[in-house]
């Protein structure tokens, strides 16, 4: 698939989400942050908004569940229209079962790791996932500063995927901008969530292309 850009609607205008989706028409995904005010100290949106957005947006939805009890709730997001559903390993009691339920319903299954959560304990279950999301800020709020300490984990995750011959996407979320995307791409990331960098730009579509070009150039030279 190459480099993919997934603008996060966390920074968008929630009163005009259909218009905000249209403003990034050349994006590969629309990243939807679902927060429950329990797993993270913020409350955003849930199933009804995802269902409405799935009908209104041209892009497939990449739903990132920052919620407690994803075993119970994650499959419902596929039914609501998400094409990819990510749950946090720190909140999940049965990650293999939950990933298989997501896949069985027809979506891509992804596991998310907080900045301090290592990838190595999950090496044996990587094959159950289509994507690993490495948080490069603490989950909960948009607009945070990128954590360079997470870059080596990107490289280790890519190495583990290669070791097991897995076609695993590695997604990065937090502080992604023109200043940070290249080092993440060089380390092995190929799906990039960008909120503030895209939606605060004068032309969000132009910024999507700029980010894609920066990451692609690093991986092709």
GROMACS .gro file of N, CA and C in nm, residues 7-161:
model
  465
    7UNK      N    1  -0.586   1.164   0.846
    7UNK     CA    2  -0.616   1.283   0.927
    7UNK      C    3  -0.710   1.250   1.042
    8UNK      N    4  -0.680   1.305   1.159
    8UNK     CA    5  -0.762   1.281   1.277
    8UNK      C    6  -0.867   1.390   1.292
    9UNK      N    7  -0.992   1.347   1.304
    9UNK     CA    8  -1.100   1.446   1.319
    9UNK      C    9  -1.107   1.502   1.460
   10UNK      N   10  -1.017   1.456   1.549
   10UNK     CA   11  -1.014   1.510   1.685
   10UNK      C   12  -0.992   1.661   1.684
   11UNK      N   13  -0.918   1.708   1.581
   11UNK     CA   14  -0.889   1.851   1.570
   11UNK      C   15  -0.988   1.923   1.479
   12UNK      N   16  -1.079   1.849   1.419
   12UNK     CA   17  -1.175   1.907   1.325
   12UNK      C   18  -1.290   1.975   1.400
   13UNK      N   19  -1.376   2.041   1.324
   13UNK     CA   20  -1.495   2.105   1.379
   13UNK      C   21  -1.606   2.001   1.391
   14UNK      N   22  -1.638   1.962   1.515
   14UNK     CA   23  -1.734   1.855   1.537
   14UNK      C   24  -1.876   1.891   1.491
   15UNK      N   25  -1.901   2.019   1.473
   15UNK     CA   26  -2.035   2.060   1.426
   15UNK      C   27  -2.050   2.041   1.276
   16UNK      N   28  -1.937   2.018   1.207
   16UNK     CA   29  -1.941   2.005   1.060
   16UNK      C   30  -1.851   1.890   1.014
   17UNK      N   31  -1.872   1.772   1.072
   17UNK     CA   32  -1.780   1.661   1.045
   17UNK      C   33  -1.784   1.615   0.899
   18UNK      N   34  -1.899   1.617   0.836
   18UNK     CA   35  -1.906   1.577   0.695
   18UNK      C   36  -1.822   1.671   0.609
   19UNK      N   37  -1.830   1.801   0.637
   19UNK     CA   38  -1.750   1.899   0.562
   19UNK      C   39  -1.602   1.881   0.591
   20UNK      N   40  -1.570   1.850   0.716
   20UNK     CA   41  -1.429   1.831   0.753
   20UNK      C   42  -1.372   1.706   0.687
   21UNK      N   43  -1.453   1.605   0.669
   21UNK     CA   44  -1.409   1.485   0.597
   21UNK      C   45  -1.383   1.519   0.451
   22UNK      N   46  -1.471   1.600   0.393
   22UNK     CA   47  -1.455   1.639   0.253
   22UNK      C   48  -1.332   1.727   0.232
   23UNK      N   49  -1.290   1.798   0.337
   23UNK     CA   50  -1.175   1.888   0.328
   23UNK      C   51  -1.043   1.812   0.313
   24UNK      N   52  -1.046   1.681   0.342
   24UNK     CA   53  -0.925   1.598   0.326
   24UNK      C   54  -0.958   1.482   0.230
   25UNK      N   55  -1.015   1.516   0.118
   25UNK     CA   56  -1.064   1.416   0.023
   25UNK      C   57  -0.954   1.325  -0.033
   26UNK      N   58  -0.829   1.371  -0.029
   26UNK     CA   59  -0.721   1.288  -0.082
   26UNK      C   60  -0.654   1.203   0.025
   27UNK      N   61  -0.708   1.202   0.146
   27UNK     CA   62  -0.653   1.119   0.253
   27UNK      C   63  -0.688   0.972   0.229
   28UNK      N   64  -0.606   0.883   0.282
   28UNK     CA   65  -0.629   0.740   0.265
   28UNK      C   66  -0.733   0.688   0.364
   29UNK      N   67  -0.735   0.747   0.482
   29UNK     CA   68  -0.826   0.709   0.588
   29UNK      C   69  -0.874   0.835   0.660
   30UNK      N   70  -0.981   0.821   0.734
   30UNK     CA   71  -1.024   0.923   0.829
   30UNK      C   72  -1.011   0.860   0.967
   31UNK      N   73  -0.925   0.918   1.049
   31UNK     CA   74  -0.896   0.862   1.181
   31UNK      C   75  -0.995   0.918   1.283
   32UNK      N   76  -1.062   0.828   1.353
   32UNK     CA   77  -1.167   0.867   1.447
   32UNK      C   78  -1.126   0.824   1.588
   33UNK      N   79  -1.101   0.921   1.674
   33UNK     CA   80  -1.059   0.894   1.811
   33UNK      C   81  -1.181   0.881   1.902
   34UNK      N   82  -1.200   0.762   1.955
   34UNK     CA   83  -1.312   0.735   2.046
   34UNK      C   84  -1.257   0.729   2.188
   35UNK      N   85  -1.297   0.823   2.273
   35UNK     CA   86  -1.248   0.831   2.411
   35UNK      C   87  -1.366   0.829   2.507
   36UNK      N   88  -1.349   0.756   2.618
   36UNK     CA   89  -1.462   0.731   2.708
   36UNK      C   90  -1.455   0.802   2.844
   37UNK      N   91  -1.350   0.884   2.864
   37UNK     CA   92  -1.331   0.955   2.990
   37UNK      C   93  -1.301   0.859   3.107
   38UNK      N   94  -1.262   0.736   3.074
   38UNK     CA   95  -1.221   0.639   3.175
   38UNK      C   96  -1.080   0.589   3.145
   39UNK      N   97  -1.062   0.528   3.027
   39UNK     CA   98  -0.928   0.483   2.987
   39UNK      C   99  -0.837   0.603   2.966
   40UNK      N  100  -0.893   0.710   2.913
   40UNK     CA  101  -0.821   0.837   2.897
   40UNK      C  102  -0.907   0.948   2.958
   41UNK      N  103  -0.844   1.058   3.002
   41UNK     CA  104  -0.920   1.166   3.068
   41UNK      C  105  -0.983   1.264   2.969
   42UNK      N  106  -1.058   1.210   2.875
   42UNK     CA  107  -1.125   1.295   2.777
   42UNK      C  108  -1.244   1.217   2.722
   43UNK      N  109  -1.345   1.289   2.678
   43UNK     CA  110  -1.465   1.228   2.623
   43UNK      C  111  -1.488   1.286   2.483
   44UNK      N  112  -1.500   1.197   2.383
   44UNK     CA  113  -1.517   1.249   2.247
   44UNK      C  114  -1.649   1.201   2.187
   45UNK      N  115  -1.646   1.093   2.113
   45UNK     CA  116  -1.767   1.050   2.042
   45UNK      C  117  -1.776   0.898   2.046
   46UNK      N  118  -1.891   0.846   2.005
   46UNK     CA  119  -1.913   0.702   2.012
   46UNK      C  120  -1.982   0.647   1.889
   47UNK      N  121  -2.051   0.537   1.907
   47UNK     CA  122  -2.108   0.463   1.795
   47UNK      C  123  -2.202   0.544   1.705
   48UNK      N  124  -2.295   0.625   1.758
   48UNK     CA  125  -2.386   0.696   1.668
   48UNK      C  126  -2.314   0.792   1.572
   49UNK      N  127  -2.210   0.861   1.623
   49UNK     CA  128  -2.136   0.954   1.537
   49UNK      C  129  -2.058   0.877   1.432
   50UNK      N  130  -1.997   0.766   1.471
   50UNK     CA  131  -1.922   0.683   1.375
   50UNK      C  132  -2.015   0.634   1.265
   51UNK      N  133  -2.134   0.592   1.303
   51UNK     CA  134  -2.231   0.542   1.206
   51UNK      C  135  -2.270   0.651   1.106
   52UNK      N  136  -2.292   0.771   1.156
   52UNK     CA  137  -2.328   0.884   1.068
   52UNK      C  138  -2.211   0.922   0.979
   53UNK      N  139  -2.091   0.925   1.037
   53UNK     CA  140  -1.972   0.965   0.962
   53UNK      C  141  -1.939   0.863   0.853
   54UNK      N  142  -1.961   0.736   0.881
   54UNK     CA  143  -1.933   0.632   0.783
   54UNK      C  144  -2.020   0.650   0.657
   55UNK      N  145  -2.139   0.702   0.675
   55UNK     CA  146  -2.229   0.726   0.561
   55UNK      C  147  -2.190   0.853   0.486
   56UNK      N  148  -2.134   0.950   0.558
   56UNK     CA  149  -2.107   1.081   0.499
   56UNK      C  150  -1.968   1.092   0.437
   57UNK      N  151  -1.872   1.017   0.487
   57UNK     CA  152  -1.732   1.031   0.444
   57UNK      C  153  -1.700   0.940   0.325
   58UNK      N  154  -1.620   0.991   0.234
   58UNK     CA  155  -1.577   0.910   0.120
   58UNK      C  156  -1.465   0.814   0.161
   59UNK      N  157  -1.386   0.854   0.260
   59UNK     CA  158  -1.273   0.772   0.303
   59UNK      C  159  -1.320   0.662   0.399
   60UNK      N  160  -1.248   0.550   0.404
   60UNK     CA  161  -1.277   0.449   0.506
   60UNK      C  162  -1.240   0.503   0.644
   61UNK      N  163  -1.311   0.457   0.747
   61UNK     CA  164  -1.287   0.505   0.882
   61UNK      C  165  -1.190   0.414   0.956
   62UNK      N  166  -1.093   0.478   1.020
   62UNK     CA  167  -0.991   0.412   1.101
   62UNK      C  168  -1.023   0.451   1.245
   63UNK      N  169  -1.094   0.363   1.318
   63UNK     CA  170  -1.142   0.396   1.453
   63UNK      C  171  -1.041   0.351   1.558
   64UNK      N  172  -0.999   0.446   1.639
   64UNK     CA  173  -0.901   0.422   1.747
   64UNK      C  174  -0.976   0.430   1.879
   65UNK      N  175  -0.995   0.314   1.942
   65UNK     CA  176  -1.073   0.306   2.064
   65UNK      C  177  -0.985   0.325   2.187
   66UNK      N  178  -0.993   0.440   2.247
   66UNK     CA  179  -0.924   0.467   2.373
   66UNK      C  180  -1.028   0.455   2.484
   67UNK      N  181  -1.070   0.329   2.504
   67UNK     CA  182  -1.182   0.302   2.594
   67UNK      C  183  -1.152   0.179   2.680
   68UNK      N  184  -1.221   0.171   2.793
   68UNK     CA  185  -1.217   0.050   2.873
   68UNK      C  186  -1.308  -0.056   2.810
   69UNK      N  187  -1.278  -0.181   2.837
   69UNK     CA  188  -1.357  -0.295   2.792
   69UNK      C  189  -1.376  -0.300   2.639
   70UNK      N  190  -1.266  -0.286   2.562
   70UNK     CA  191  -1.281  -0.295   2.416
   70UNK      C  192  -1.329  -0.433   2.371
   71UNK      N  193  -1.307  -0.537   2.453
   71UNK     CA  194  -1.356  -0.671   2.417
   71UNK      C  195  -1.507  -0.666   2.391
   72UNK      N  196  -1.576  -0.588   2.470
   72UNK     CA  197  -1.720  -0.577   2.456
   72UNK      C  198  -1.761  -0.486   2.341
   73UNK      N  199  -1.690  -0.374   2.324
   73UNK     CA  200  -1.738  -0.268   2.236
   73UNK      C  201  -1.678  -0.269   2.095
   74UNK      N  202  -1.558  -0.322   2.078
   74UNK     CA  203  -1.488  -0.309   1.949
   74UNK      C  204  -1.567  -0.365   1.830
   75UNK      N  205  -1.626  -0.485   1.839
   75UNK     CA  206  -1.698  -0.537   1.722
   75UNK      C  207  -1.811  -0.447   1.674
   76UNK      N  208  -1.872  -0.374   1.767
   76UNK     CA  209  -1.981  -0.284   1.730
   76UNK      C  210  -1.938  -0.172   1.638
   77UNK      N  211  -1.810  -0.135   1.645
   77UNK     CA  212  -1.763  -0.027   1.558
   77UNK      C  213  -1.749  -0.074   1.413
   78UNK      N  214  -1.726  -0.202   1.394
   78UNK     CA  215  -1.729  -0.255   1.257
   78UNK      C  216  -1.871  -0.248   1.204
   79UNK      N  217  -1.966  -0.288   1.287
   79UNK     CA  218  -2.108  -0.284   1.247
   79UNK      C  219  -2.152  -0.141   1.218
   80UNK      N  220  -2.089  -0.043   1.288
   80UNK     CA  221  -2.124   0.098   1.266
   80UNK      C  222  -2.063   0.154   1.138
   81UNK      N  223  -1.968   0.079   1.078
   81UNK     CA  224  -1.913   0.123   0.950
   81UNK      C  225  -1.763   0.142   0.944
   82UNK      N  226  -1.692   0.113   1.054
   82UNK     CA  227  -1.546   0.129   1.053
   82UNK      C  228  -1.481   0.021   0.967
   83UNK      N  229  -1.380   0.060   0.893
   83UNK     CA  230  -1.305  -0.037   0.810
   83UNK      C  231  -1.181  -0.088   0.881
   84UNK      N  232  -1.140  -0.018   0.986
   84UNK     CA  233  -1.028  -0.060   1.070
   84UNK      C  234  -1.061  -0.022   1.213
   85UNK      N  235  -1.041  -0.115   1.305
   85UNK     CA  236  -1.070  -0.089   1.446
   85UNK      C  237  -0.946  -0.122   1.529
   86UNK      N  238  -0.902  -0.023   1.606
   86UNK     CA  239  -0.784  -0.036   1.690
   86UNK      C  240  -0.825  -0.031   1.837
   87UNK      N  241  -0.777  -0.126   1.915
   87UNK     CA  242  -0.802  -0.122   2.059
   87UNK      C  243  -0.669  -0.123   2.132
   88UNK      N  244  -0.670  -0.069   2.254
   88UNK     CA  245  -0.548  -0.063   2.334
   88UNK      C  246  -0.524  -0.194   2.407
   89UNK      N  247  -0.404  -0.246   2.391
   89UNK     CA  248  -0.369  -0.372   2.455
   89UNK      C  249  -0.374  -0.357   2.607
   90UNK      N  250  -0.349  -0.235   2.657
   90UNK     CA  251  -0.351  -0.212   2.802
   90UNK      C  252  -0.492  -0.228   2.861
   91UNK      N  253  -0.594  -0.215   2.777
   91UNK     CA  254  -0.733  -0.220   2.826
   91UNK      C  255  -0.802  -0.351   2.791
   92UNK      N  256  -0.735  -0.436   2.714
   92UNK     CA  257  -0.801  -0.555   2.657
   92UNK      C  258  -0.768  -0.680   2.739
   93UNK      N  259  -0.870  -0.760   2.767
   93UNK     CA  260  -0.850  -0.885   2.842
   93UNK      C  261  -0.834  -1.006   2.749
   94UNK      N  262  -0.888  -0.999   2.629
   94UNK     CA  263  -0.882  -1.112   2.536
   94UNK      C  264  -0.846  -1.061   2.396
   95UNK      N  265  -0.723  -1.016   2.377
   95UNK     CA  266  -0.687  -0.951   2.251
   95UNK      C  267  -0.700  -1.039   2.127
   96UNK      N  268  -0.668  -1.167   2.139
   96UNK     CA  269  -0.679  -1.254   2.021
   96UNK      C  270  -0.825  -1.271   1.981
   97UNK      N  271  -0.909  -1.299   2.079
   97UNK     CA  272  -1.051  -1.316   2.049
   97UNK      C  273  -1.110  -1.188   1.990
   98UNK      N  274  -1.076  -1.074   2.050
   98UNK     CA  275  -1.130  -0.948   2.002
   98UNK      C  276  -1.082  -0.916   1.861
   99UNK      N  277  -0.954  -0.939   1.834
   99UNK     CA  278  -0.901  -0.916   1.699
   99UNK      C  279  -0.972  -1.006   1.597
  100UNK      N  280  -0.994  -1.131   1.635
  100UNK     CA  281  -1.060  -1.224   1.542
  100UNK      C  282  -1.206  -1.186   1.519
  101UNK      N  283  -1.271  -1.132   1.621
  101UNK     CA  284  -1.409  -1.087   1.602
  101UNK      C  285  -1.415  -0.969   1.506
  102UNK      N  286  -1.320  -0.876   1.521
  102UNK     CA  287  -1.314  -0.760   1.431
  102UNK      C  288  -1.293  -0.807   1.287
  103UNK      N  289  -1.197  -0.896   1.269
  103UNK     CA  290  -1.168  -0.947   1.134
  103UNK      C  291  -1.287  -1.024   1.077
  104UNK      N  292  -1.352  -1.103   1.161
  104UNK     CA  293  -1.465  -1.185   1.114
  104UNK      C  294  -1.579  -1.098   1.063
  105UNK      N  295  -1.589  -0.978   1.118
  105UNK     CA  296  -1.695  -0.887   1.075
  105UNK      C  297  -1.654  -0.805   0.952
  106UNK      N  298  -1.529  -0.824   0.906
  106UNK     CA  299  -1.488  -0.765   0.779
  106UNK      C  300  -1.399  -0.643   0.787
  107UNK      N  301  -1.347  -0.611   0.906
  107UNK     CA  302  -1.259  -0.494   0.920
  107UNK      C  303  -1.117  -0.539   0.953
  108UNK      N  304  -1.024  -0.446   0.938
  108UNK     CA  305  -0.887  -0.470   0.980
  108UNK      C  306  -0.878  -0.454   1.132
  109UNK      N  307  -0.801  -0.541   1.196
  109UNK     CA  308  -0.786  -0.536   1.341
  109UNK      C  309  -0.649  -0.481   1.376
  110UNK      N  310  -0.645  -0.391   1.474
  110UNK     CA  311  -0.518  -0.328   1.511
  110UNK      C  312  -0.505  -0.321   1.663
  111UNK      N  313  -0.380  -0.329   1.708
  111UNK     CA  314  -0.348  -0.318   1.849
  111UNK      C  315  -0.272  -0.189   1.871
  112UNK      N  316  -0.311  -0.112   1.973
  112UNK     CA  317  -0.244   0.014   2.005
  112UNK      C  318  -0.162  -0.002   2.132
  113UNK      N  319  -0.046   0.067   2.134
  113UNK     CA  320   0.043   0.067   2.248
  113UNK      C  321   0.068   0.210   2.294
  114UNK      N  322   0.053   0.233   2.424
  114UNK     CA  323   0.091   0.362   2.481
  114UNK      C  324   0.244   0.378   2.470
  115UNK      N  325   0.294   0.501   2.485
  115UNK     CA  326   0.439   0.523   2.471
  115UNK      C  327   0.526   0.432   2.558
  116UNK      N  328   0.482   0.402   2.680
  116UNK     CA  329   0.565   0.323   2.771
  116UNK      C  330   0.543   0.172   2.760
  117UNK      N  331   0.451   0.130   2.673
  117UNK     CA  332   0.422  -0.012   2.658
  117UNK      C  333   0.514  -0.073   2.553
  118UNK      N  334   0.594  -0.174   2.588
  118UNK     CA  335   0.686  -0.234   2.491
  118UNK      C  336   0.612  -0.327   2.395
  119UNK      N  337   0.669  -0.347   2.277
  119UNK     CA  338   0.610  -0.436   2.177
  119UNK      C  339   0.648  -0.581   2.201
  120UNK      N  340   0.765  -0.604   2.260
  120UNK     CA  341   0.820  -0.740   2.268
  120UNK      C  342   0.730  -0.845   2.334
  121UNK      N  343   0.655  -0.812   2.442
  121UNK     CA  344   0.570  -0.915   2.503
  121UNK      C  345   0.460  -0.967   2.409
  122UNK      N  346   0.435  -0.895   2.301
  122UNK     CA  347   0.325  -0.931   2.210
  122UNK      C  348   0.374  -0.991   2.079
  123UNK      N  349   0.502  -1.024   2.073
  123UNK     CA  350   0.560  -1.079   1.950
  123UNK      C  351   0.482  -1.202   1.901
  124UNK      N  352   0.443  -1.289   1.992
  124UNK     CA  353   0.378  -1.414   1.952
  124UNK      C  354   0.236  -1.395   1.897
  125UNK      N  355   0.175  -1.280   1.921
  125UNK     CA  356   0.037  -1.260   1.871
  125UNK      C  357   0.030  -1.157   1.758
  126UNK      N  358   0.143  -1.112   1.709
  126UNK     CA  359   0.141  -1.010   1.604
  126UNK      C  360   0.065  -1.058   1.480
  127UNK      N  361   0.071  -1.186   1.451
  127UNK     CA  362   0.004  -1.239   1.331
  127UNK      C  363  -0.148  -1.226   1.338
  128UNK      N  364  -0.201  -1.201   1.458
  128UNK     CA  365  -0.346  -1.185   1.472
  128UNK      C  366  -0.393  -1.046   1.429
  129UNK      N  367  -0.298  -0.958   1.397
  129UNK     CA  368  -0.332  -0.819   1.368
  129UNK      C  369  -0.292  -0.778   1.226
  130UNK      N  370  -0.364  -0.680   1.174
  130UNK     CA  371  -0.331  -0.621   1.044
  130UNK      C  372  -0.244  -0.498   1.060
  131UNK      N  373  -0.249  -0.438   1.180
  131UNK     CA  374  -0.178  -0.313   1.202
  131UNK      C  375  -0.144  -0.299   1.351
  132UNK      N  376  -0.031  -0.236   1.378
  132UNK     CA  377   0.006  -0.198   1.514
  132UNK      C  378   0.011  -0.046   1.519
  133UNK      N  379  -0.059   0.011   1.616
  133UNK     CA  380  -0.057   0.157   1.634
  133UNK      C  381   0.035   0.191   1.751
  134UNK      N  382   0.140   0.263   1.723
  134UNK     CA  383   0.234   0.307   1.825
  134UNK      C  384   0.205   0.453   1.857
  135UNK      N  385   0.160   0.476   1.978
  135UNK     CA  386   0.131   0.613   2.021
  135UNK      C  387   0.262   0.687   2.044
  136UNK      N  388   0.273   0.805   1.984
  136UNK     CA  389   0.392   0.888   2.000
  136UNK      C  390   0.362   1.011   2.086
  137UNK      N  391   0.248   1.005   2.154
  137UNK     CA  392   0.214   1.095   2.266
  137UNK      C  393   0.131   1.011   2.362
  138UNK      N  394   0.108   1.061   2.482
  138UNK     CA  395   0.016   0.991   2.573
  138UNK      C  396  -0.127   1.009   2.519
  139UNK      N  397  -0.203   0.902   2.507
  139UNK     CA  398  -0.338   0.915   2.450
  139UNK      C  399  -0.430   0.999   2.537
  140UNK      N  400  -0.520   1.070   2.471
  140UNK     CA  401  -0.621   1.146   2.545
  140UNK      C  402  -0.649   1.283   2.489
  141UNK      N  403  -0.547   1.349   2.433
  141UNK     CA  404  -0.567   1.485   2.384
  141UNK      C  405  -0.488   1.507   2.255
  142UNK      N  406  -0.543   1.589   2.166
  142UNK     CA  407  -0.472   1.627   2.045
  142UNK      C  408  -0.375   1.740   2.071
  143UNK      N  409  -0.287   1.764   1.974
  143UNK     CA  410  -0.199   1.880   1.981
  143UNK      C  411  -0.078   1.865   2.071
  144UNK      N  412  -0.047   1.741   2.114
  144UNK     CA  413   0.067   1.721   2.203
  144UNK      C  414   0.199   1.715   2.124
  145UNK      N  415   0.310   1.732   2.196
  145UNK     CA  416   0.442   1.729   2.136
  145UNK      C  417   0.487   1.585   2.115
  146UNK      N  418   0.541   1.559   1.999
  146UNK     CA  419   0.592   1.427   1.960
  146UNK      C  420   0.699   1.378   2.058
  147UNK      N  421   0.690   1.249   2.094
  147UNK     CA  422   0.786   1.188   2.186
  147UNK      C  423   0.890   1.108   2.108
  148UNK      N  424   1.010   1.164   2.096
  148UNK     CA  425   1.117   1.097   2.021
  148UNK      C  426   1.153   0.961   2.080
  149UNK      N  427   1.127   0.943   2.209
  149UNK     CA  428   1.162   0.818   2.275
  149UNK      C  429   1.089   0.698   2.214
  150UNK      N  430   0.982   0.723   2.140
  150UNK     CA  431   0.904   0.615   2.079
  150UNK      C  432   0.961   0.566   1.946
  151UNK      N  433   1.051   0.641   1.885
  151UNK     CA  434   1.102   0.604   1.752
  151UNK      C  435   1.171   0.468   1.751
  152UNK      N  436   1.257   0.435   1.849
  152UNK     CA  437   1.318   0.302   1.847
  152UNK      C  438   1.216   0.188   1.850
  153UNK      N  439   1.101   0.211   1.916
  153UNK     CA  440   0.997   0.107   1.921
  153UNK      C  441   0.937   0.084   1.784
  154UNK      N  442   0.927   0.188   1.703
  154UNK     CA  443   0.880   0.172   1.565
  154UNK      C  444   0.973   0.076   1.491
  155UNK      N  445   1.102   0.100   1.504
  155UNK     CA  446   1.202   0.017   1.434
  155UNK      C  447   1.197  -0.128   1.484
  156UNK      N  448   1.184  -0.146   1.615
  156UNK     CA  449   1.178  -0.282   1.670
  156UNK      C  450   1.052  -0.355   1.623
  157UNK      N  451   0.941  -0.282   1.613
  157UNK     CA  452   0.817  -0.343   1.565
  157UNK      C  453   0.831  -0.385   1.420
  158UNK      N  454   0.891  -0.301   1.338
  158UNK     CA  455   0.913  -0.336   1.198
  158UNK      C  456   1.004  -0.457   1.186
  159UNK      N  457   1.106  -0.463   1.271
  159UNK     CA  458   1.198  -0.577   1.269
  159UNK      C  459   1.127  -0.707   1.307
  160UNK      N  460   1.039  -0.700   1.406
  160UNK     CA  461   0.964  -0.819   1.447
  160UNK      C  462   0.870  -0.866   1.336
  161UNK      N  463   0.806  -0.771   1.268
  161UNK     CA  464   0.717  -0.806   1.156
  161UNK      C  465   0.796  -0.877   1.046
   0.00000   0.00000   0.00000
